[in-house]
Coordinates of C-alpha atoms in Angstrom, one line a residue:
X1 CA 1.7 2.3 -0.6
X2 CA 1.2 -0.3 1.6
X3 CA 3.1 -2.9 2.3
X4 CA 0.2 -5.8 3.2
X5 CA -0.8 -5.1 -0.6
X6 CA 2.2 -5.0 -2.0
X7 CA 3.4 -8.8 0.1
X8 CA -0.2 -10.2 -1.1
X9 CA 0.2 -9.1 -4.9
X10 CA 3.8 -10.0 -5.0
X11 CA 2.8 -13.7 -4.0
X12 CA 0.0 -13.4 -6.2
X13 CA 2.2 -13.1 -9.4
X14 CA 4.5 -15.3 -8.6
X15 CA 2.3 -18.3 -8.3
X16 CA 1.1 -17.4 -11.3
X17 CA 4.7 -19.4 -12.7
X18 CA 5.2 -15.9 -14.9
X19 CA 8.7 -15.7 -16.3
X20 CA 10.0 -12.5 -13.8
X21 CA 11.0 -10.4 -16.5
X22 CA 7.7 -10.3 -17.9
X23 CA 5.4 -9.5 -15.2
X24 CA 5.2 -6.0 -16.0
X25 CA 5.9 -2.3 -14.7
X26 CA 3.7 -2.3 -11.8
X27 CA 4.6 -5.6 -11.2
X28 CA 8.3 -4.3 -10.5
X29 CA 6.9 -1.2 -8.5
X30 CA 5.4 -3.1 -5.6
X31 CA 8.4 -5.1 -5.8
X32 CA 10.8 -2.6 -5.7
X33 CA 8.4 -1.3 -3.6
X34 CA 8.3 -3.7 -0.7
X35 CA 12.2 -4.0 -1.4
X36 CA 13.0 -2.3 0.1
X37 CA 11.1 -2.2 3.5
X38 CA 12.4 -5.3 3.7
X39 CA 16.8 -5.3 5.6
X40 CA 19.3 -7.6 4.4
X41 CA 22.3 -8.4 6.2
X42 CA 25.5 -6.8 5.8
X43 CA 27.5 -8.7 3.6
X44 CA 30.7 -10.8 5.0
X45 CA 34.1 -11.3 4.7
X46 CA 33.1 -15.4 3.8
X47 CA 29.6 -14.5 2.7
X48 CA 31.8 -12.7 -0.7
X49 CA 31.5 -15.7 -2.5
X50 CA 28.0 -16.9 -1.8
X51 CA 26.1 -13.6 -1.8
X52 CA 27.3 -12.0 -4.2
X53 CA 25.6 -14.3 -7.1
X54 CA 22.5 -15.2 -4.5
X55 CA 22.4 -11.2 -4.1
X56 CA 22.4 -10.5 -8.5
X57 CA 19.2 -13.3 -8.4
X58 CA 17.2 -11.8 -5.6
X59 CA 18.0 -8.3 -7.9
X60 CA 16.3 -9.9 -10.4
X61 CA 13.6 -11.5 -8.6
X62 CA 14.3 -15.2 -9.3
X63 CA 13.6 -16.0 -6.2
X64 CA 13.2 -19.9 -6.7
X65 CA 16.5 -19.6 -7.9
X66 CA 17.7 -18.0 -4.4
X67 CA 16.3 -20.9 -2.2
X68 CA 17.8 -23.6 -4.8
X69 CA 20.8 -22.4 -4.3
X70 CA 20.6 -21.5 -0.6
X71 CA 19.6 -25.8 -0.4
X72 CA 22.5 -27.0 -2.0
X73 CA 24.9 -25.6 0.9
X74 CA 26.4 -27.4 3.8
X75 CA 24.2 -26.1 6.4
X76 CA 27.9 -24.3 8.0
X77 CA 28.1 -21.9 5.3
X78 CA 24.6 -20.1 6.0
X79 CA 24.9 -17.9 7.6
X80 CA 22.5 -15.0 9.0
X81 CA 22.8 -13.1 5.6
X82 CA 22.1 -16.1 3.3
X83 CA 19.0 -17.1 5.7
X84 CA 17.6 -13.2 5.8
X85 CA 18.4 -13.5 1.8
X86 CA 16.5 -16.7 2.0
X87 CA 13.4 -15.5 4.5
X88 CA 12.5 -12.4 2.3
X89 CA 12.3 -14.5 -0.9
X90 CA 10.4 -17.4 1.0
X91 CA 8.5 -14.2 1.9
X92 CA 8.2 -12.7 -1.9
X93 CA 6.5 -16.4 -2.9
X94 CA 3.9 -16.2 -0.3
X95 CA 5.4 -18.9 1.5
X96 CA 5.3 -16.9 5.2
X97 CA 5.8 -19.9 7.7
X98 CA 9.4 -20.6 5.8
X99 CA 10.4 -17.3 5.6
X100 CA 9.2 -16.7 9.9
X101 CA 11.7 -20.0 9.9
X102 CA 14.8 -18.4 8.0
X103 CA 14.7 -14.9 9.8
X104 CA 14.5 -16.9 13.3
X105 CA 17.6 -18.7 12.2
X106 CA 19.3 -15.4 11.6
X107 CA 18.2 -14.0 14.6
X108 CA 20.4 -17.4 16.4
X109 CA 23.3 -17.4 14.4
X110 CA 24.1 -13.8 14.1
X111 CA 26.0 -11.5 17.1
X112 CA 25.8 -8.4 14.7
X113 CA 22.6 -6.3 16.9
X114 CA 21.8 -4.6 13.3
X115 CA 21.2 -8.9 11.8
X116 CA 19.6 -9.1 14.4
X117 CA 17.3 -5.8 14.4
X118 CA 16.9 -7.1 10.7
X119 CA 15.7 -10.4 11.7
X120 CA 13.0 -8.8 14.3
X121 CA 11.9 -5.9 11.6
X122 CA 11.4 -8.5 9.0
X123 CA 9.3 -10.7 11.2
X124 CA 7.1 -8.0 12.3
X125 CA 6.6 -6.9 7.9
X126 CA 4.8 -10.9 8.1
X127 CA 2.9 -10.9 11.2
X128 CA 1.4 -7.4 9.9
X129 CA 0.1 -9.2 7.1
X130 CA -1.4 -11.7 8.7
X131 CA -3.1 -9.2 10.6
X132 CA -1.2 -9.9 13.7
X133 CA -0.5 -6.0 14.6
X134 CA -0.2 -6.4 18.5
X135 CA 2.9 -8.6 17.6
X136 CA 4.2 -7.1 14.7
X137 CA 4.4 -3.6 16.8
X138 CA 6.4 -5.2 19.8
X139 CA 8.9 -7.1 17.2
X140 CA 9.6 -3.6 15.0
X141 CA 10.1 -1.6 18.6
X142 CA 11.9 -3.7 20.0
X143 CA 14.0 -3.2 16.0
X144 CA 13.9 0.1 16.3
X145 CA 15.2 0.2 19.8
X146 CA 18.6 -1.5 17.6
X147 CA 18.5 1.2 15.0
X148 CA 18.3 3.9 17.9
X149 CA 21.5 2.7 19.6
X150 CA 23.4 2.3 16.2
X151 CA 22.6 4.9 14.4
X152 CA 21.5 3.1 12.0
X153 CA 19.5 5.4 10.5
X154 CA 17.9 3.8 7.6
X155 CA 16.3 0.8 9.8
X156 CA 14.8 3.9 11.9
X157 CA 13.0 5.6 9.0
X158 CA 11.9 2.2 7.8
X159 CA 10.8 1.4 11.4
X160 CA 8.8 4.1 12.1
X161 CA 7.2 4.0 8.8
X162 CA 5.6 0.9 9.1
X163 CA 4.8 1.3 12.8
X164 CA 2.8 4.2 11.8
X165 CA 0.6 1.9 9.8
X166 CA 0.2 -0.6 12.5
X167 CA -0.2 1.3 14.9
X168 CA -3.1 3.6 12.6
X169 CA -4.7 -0.4 12.3
X170 CA -4.6 -1.3 15.7
X171 CA -6.3 2.2 16.8
X172 CA -3.7 4.2 17.3
X173 CA -4.5 6.7 15.8
X174 CA -1.9 9.8 17.6
X175 CA 1.1 7.1 17.8
X176 CA 0.6 6.3 14.5
X177 CA 0.8 10.1 13.5
X178 CA 3.6 10.5 15.8
X179 CA 5.8 7.1 14.2
X180 CA 4.9 8.8 10.1
X181 CA 6.2 12.5 11.2
X182 CA 9.5 10.8 12.9
X183 CA 9.9 9.1 9.6
X184 CA 9.9 12.0 7.2
X185 CA 12.0 14.1 9.8
X186 CA 14.5 11.2 9.2
X187 CA 13.4 10.9 5.0
X188 CA 14.5 14.3 4.7
X189 CA 17.4 14.6 6.9
X190 CA 20.0 12.1 5.7
X191 CA 17.9 12.5 2.0
X192 CA 16.2 9.7 1.9
X193 CA 13.8 10.4 -1.4
X194 CA 12.0 7.5 -1.7
X195 CA 10.4 7.4 2.1
X196 CA 9.9 11.1 1.8
X197 CA 8.0 10.7 -0.5
X198 CA 5.6 8.1 0.8
X199 CA 5.9 9.9 4.1
X200 CA 4.6 12.9 2.2
X201 CA 1.9 11.1 0.8
X202 CA 0.1 9.2 4.1
X203 CA 0.8 12.5 6.2
X204 CA -0.8 14.7 3.0
X205 CA -3.9 11.5 3.0
X206 CA -4.7 12.1 6.9
X207 CA -4.2 16.0 7.2
X208 CA -6.9 15.6 4.2
X209 CA -9.2 13.8 6.2
X210 CA -8.4 16.0 8.5
X211 CA -9.4 19.2 6.6
X212 CA -6.2 20.5 6.7
X213 CA -6.5 21.2 3.6
X214 CA -3.7 23.7 2.7
X215 CA -0.8 20.8 4.3
X216 CA -2.2 18.4 2.6
X217 CA -1.9 20.2 -0.6
X218 CA 2.0 21.2 -0.2
X219 CA 2.5 17.6 1.5
X220 CA 1.0 15.9 -1.9
X221 CA 2.9 18.7 -4.5
X222 CA 6.4 18.2 -3.3
X223 CA 5.8 14.4 -3.0
X224 CA 3.9 14.3 -7.1
X225 CA 8.0 16.7 -7.3
X226 CA 10.1 13.9 -5.8
X227 CA 8.2 10.9 -7.8
X228 CA 8.3 12.7 -11.1
X229 CA 12.3 12.8 -10.2
X230 CA 12.6 8.7 -8.4
X231 CA 10.7 8.0 -11.7
X232 CA 8.0 6.6 -10.3
X233 CA 4.6 6.6 -12.1
X234 CA 2.5 4.6 -9.4
X235 CA 3.7 7.5 -6.4
X236 CA 2.8 10.4 -9.1
X237 CA -0.5 8.7 -9.6
X238 CA -1.5 8.5 -6.2
X239 CA -0.1 12.2 -6.1
X240 CA -2.7 13.8 -8.6
X241 CA -5.4 11.6 -6.9
X242 CA -4.7 13.4 -4.2
X243 CA -4.1 17.0 -4.9
X244 CA -7.8 15.8 -6.9
X245 CA -9.9 14.9 -4.1
X246 CA -8.4 18.3 -2.1
X247 CA -9.2 20.3 -5.2
X248 CA -12.3 18.6 -5.0
X249 CA -13.4 19.7 -1.8
X250 CA -12.3 23.1 -2.5
X251 CA -14.7 23.6 -5.8
X252 CA -11.6 24.0 -8.3
X253 CA -13.1 21.0 -10.0
X254 CA -11.2 21.8 -12.8
X255 CA -8.1 21.6 -11.4
X256 CA -9.6 18.1 -9.9
X257 CA -10.2 16.7 -13.0
X258 CA -7.6 17.8 -15.0
X259 CA -5.5 15.8 -11.9
X260 CA -7.8 12.9 -11.8
X261 CA -7.7 11.8 -15.7
X262 CA -3.9 12.1 -15.2
X263 CA -4.3 9.8 -12.4
X264 CA -6.8 7.8 -14.6
X265 CA -4.5 7.6 -17.2
X266 CA -1.3 6.7 -15.3
X267 CA -3.4 3.7 -13.9
X268 CA -4.6 2.5 -17.2
X269 CA -1.1 2.5 -18.6
X270 CA 0.3 -0.2 -15.6
X271 CA -2.6 -2.3 -15.8
X272 CA -3.5 -1.3 -12.2
X273 CA -7.1 -2.2 -12.2
X274 CA -8.2 -1.6 -8.4
X275 CA -6.9 1.6 -8.9
X276 CA -8.5 2.2 -12.5
X277 CA -11.9 1.7 -10.4
X278 CA -11.3 4.0 -7.7
X279 CA -10.1 6.9 -9.8
X280 CA -13.2 6.4 -12.3
X281 CA -15.2 6.4 -8.8
X282 CA -13.5 10.0 -8.0
X283 CA -13.8 11.3 -11.3
X284 CA -17.8 10.1 -11.1
X285 CA -18.3 11.9 -8.1
X286 CA -16.1 15.3 -9.4
X287 CA -18.4 14.9 -12.4
X288 CA -21.8 15.2 -9.7
X289 CA -20.4 17.5 -7.6
X290 CA -20.1 19.5 -11.4
X291 CA -23.7 18.5 -11.9
X292 CA -22.8 16.8 -15.2
X293 CA -24.8 13.3 -13.5
X294 CA -24.9 12.0 -17.2
X295 CA -20.3 11.6 -17.1
X296 CA -20.7 11.2 -13.3
X297 CA -22.9 7.5 -14.1
X298 CA -20.4 6.8 -16.6
X299 CA -17.4 6.9 -14.7
X300 CA -19.2 5.1 -12.4
X301 CA -21.0 2.1 -14.1
X302 CA -16.9 1.6 -15.9
X303 CA -16.2 1.3 -12.9
X304 CA -18.3 -1.3 -10.9
X305 CA -17.7 -2.7 -14.7
X306 CA -14.2 -3.5 -12.7
X307 CA -15.0 -3.9 -10.0
X308 CA -17.2 -6.9 -11.6
X309 CA -14.4 -8.8 -13.7
X310 CA -12.6 -8.6 -10.5
X311 CA -14.8 -9.9 -8.4
X312 CA -14.6 -7.8 -5.7
X313 CA -17.6 -7.3 -4.0
X314 CA -17.1 -4.9 -1.1
X315 CA -15.8 -2.5 -3.9
X316 CA -19.4 -3.0 -6.3
X317 CA -21.7 -2.4 -3.1
X318 CA -19.4 0.9 -2.0
X319 CA -19.4 1.6 -6.4
X320 CA -23.9 1.0 -5.8
X321 CA -24.1 3.3 -2.6
X322 CA -21.9 6.4 -4.7
X323 CA -24.4 5.2 -8.7
X324 CA -27.1 6.2 -5.7
X325 CA -26.2 9.3 -4.4
X326 CA -25.9 10.5 -8.3
X327 CA -29.2 9.7 -8.7
X328 CA -30.3 11.6 -5.8
X329 CA -28.2 14.6 -6.2
X330 CA -30.2 14.3 -9.5
X331 CA -33.8 14.6 -8.4
X332 CA -34.5 10.6 -10.0
X333 CA -34.9 8.8 -5.7
X334 CA -36.4 6.2 -7.3
X335 CA -33.2 4.9 -8.8
X336 CA -31.1 6.3 -6.4
X337 CA -33.2 3.7 -4.0
X338 CA -32.8 0.2 -6.4
X339 CA -28.4 1.2 -6.2
X340 CA -28.8 1.4 -2.7
X341 CA -30.9 -1.9 -2.7
X342 CA -28.1 -3.3 -4.8
X343 CA -25.3 -1.8 -2.3
X344 CA -26.9 -3.4 0.8
X345 CA -27.7 -6.7 -0.7
X346 CA -24.1 -6.8 -1.7
X347 CA -22.8 -5.9 1.8
X348 CA -24.8 -8.1 4.0
X349 CA -22.4 -11.0 1.7
X350 CA -19.5 -9.5 2.7
X351 CA -21.3 -9.0 6.1
X352 CA -20.3 -5.3 6.4
X353 CA -22.9 -4.6 9.8
X354 CA -22.0 -0.3 9.7
X355 CA -21.8 -0.3 6.2
X356 CA -25.3 -2.0 6.5
X357 CA -26.9 0.0 8.6
X358 CA -25.9 3.3 7.1
X359 CA -27.6 2.1 3.6
X360 CA -30.9 1.1 5.0
X361 CA -30.6 4.7 6.9
X362 CA -30.1 6.5 4.0
X363 CA -32.8 4.1 2.1
X364 CA -35.4 4.9 5.0
X365 CA -34.4 8.8 3.8
X366 CA -35.0 9.0 0.2
X367 CA -38.3 6.6 1.1
X368 CA -39.7 9.6 3.0
X369 CA -39.0 11.8 0.5
X370 CA -40.7 10.2 -1.9

């Protein structure tokens, strides 16, 4: 769901050098999600001959072939549309500076305002992957202004969706929520099913955090229906995961388990190891709340094993903390402290000061009880 993570995932997989046809369903789902958020220019008459073959290669994820082909073109034949396509190809290969240069060239070469908006929006997405939230917001806001004046509804929807993400990253929750709501309204009106499903999921998670669970559940259920129609198992798993969290909070434990196990099965089938670990943690928390402590520990320890294999130090720290809470609820306080101390040591490796302080307080509280 997150463009920042999808971009990193894409670059990592392409640098691995495997054939695009053999990278698997998870890879294709992530690439498709990112492609929908990167813009291309509308074809000009003079571009038709070049673009048709380039777009075919781009659709097949053969980004190096796209760039090799473009390099052979005389400079006068490289239109804004071709530079946008090149920029996207560089972006998927993890070559961000080259992508930025291509977008800048596309912006300079075109007289079409929509193509200028495309270059700015893509540039903003590159900036977002570098954590430059404020700069990305500035460029994307300019692209959105053009989208509004040209009645580019798809552009408005995708820009607002990304703006929502960026505002939250920059710490402006109110503007982030407003952007996501407007993106949903556009997606429902046009309609744009993939964007509608994404926005429903994002807003459902926000409502869950705010404990407005009836709306959150309704949004997750609507998103689940859309993801199934779109044949998007990754989105389906996200919706099931969200519904499971709500059912757990409402103490509908059997429903929570059913939804979470279904999500876990999808992640296993896709080979999505990080999401699999997260689902196992959620499963462990449901078992913990039910009082099934051995099952809770089994799930959490399996998640820890995955995160150790992945080398995810921060994830390992959070998992050790979860195991500690299971032992606490089980009444084995000394074992809870052991795992919390491991969590604290791991958090210290990552320099996560707020978490270190929280775990220290938790350990002290347990020692006082002991």
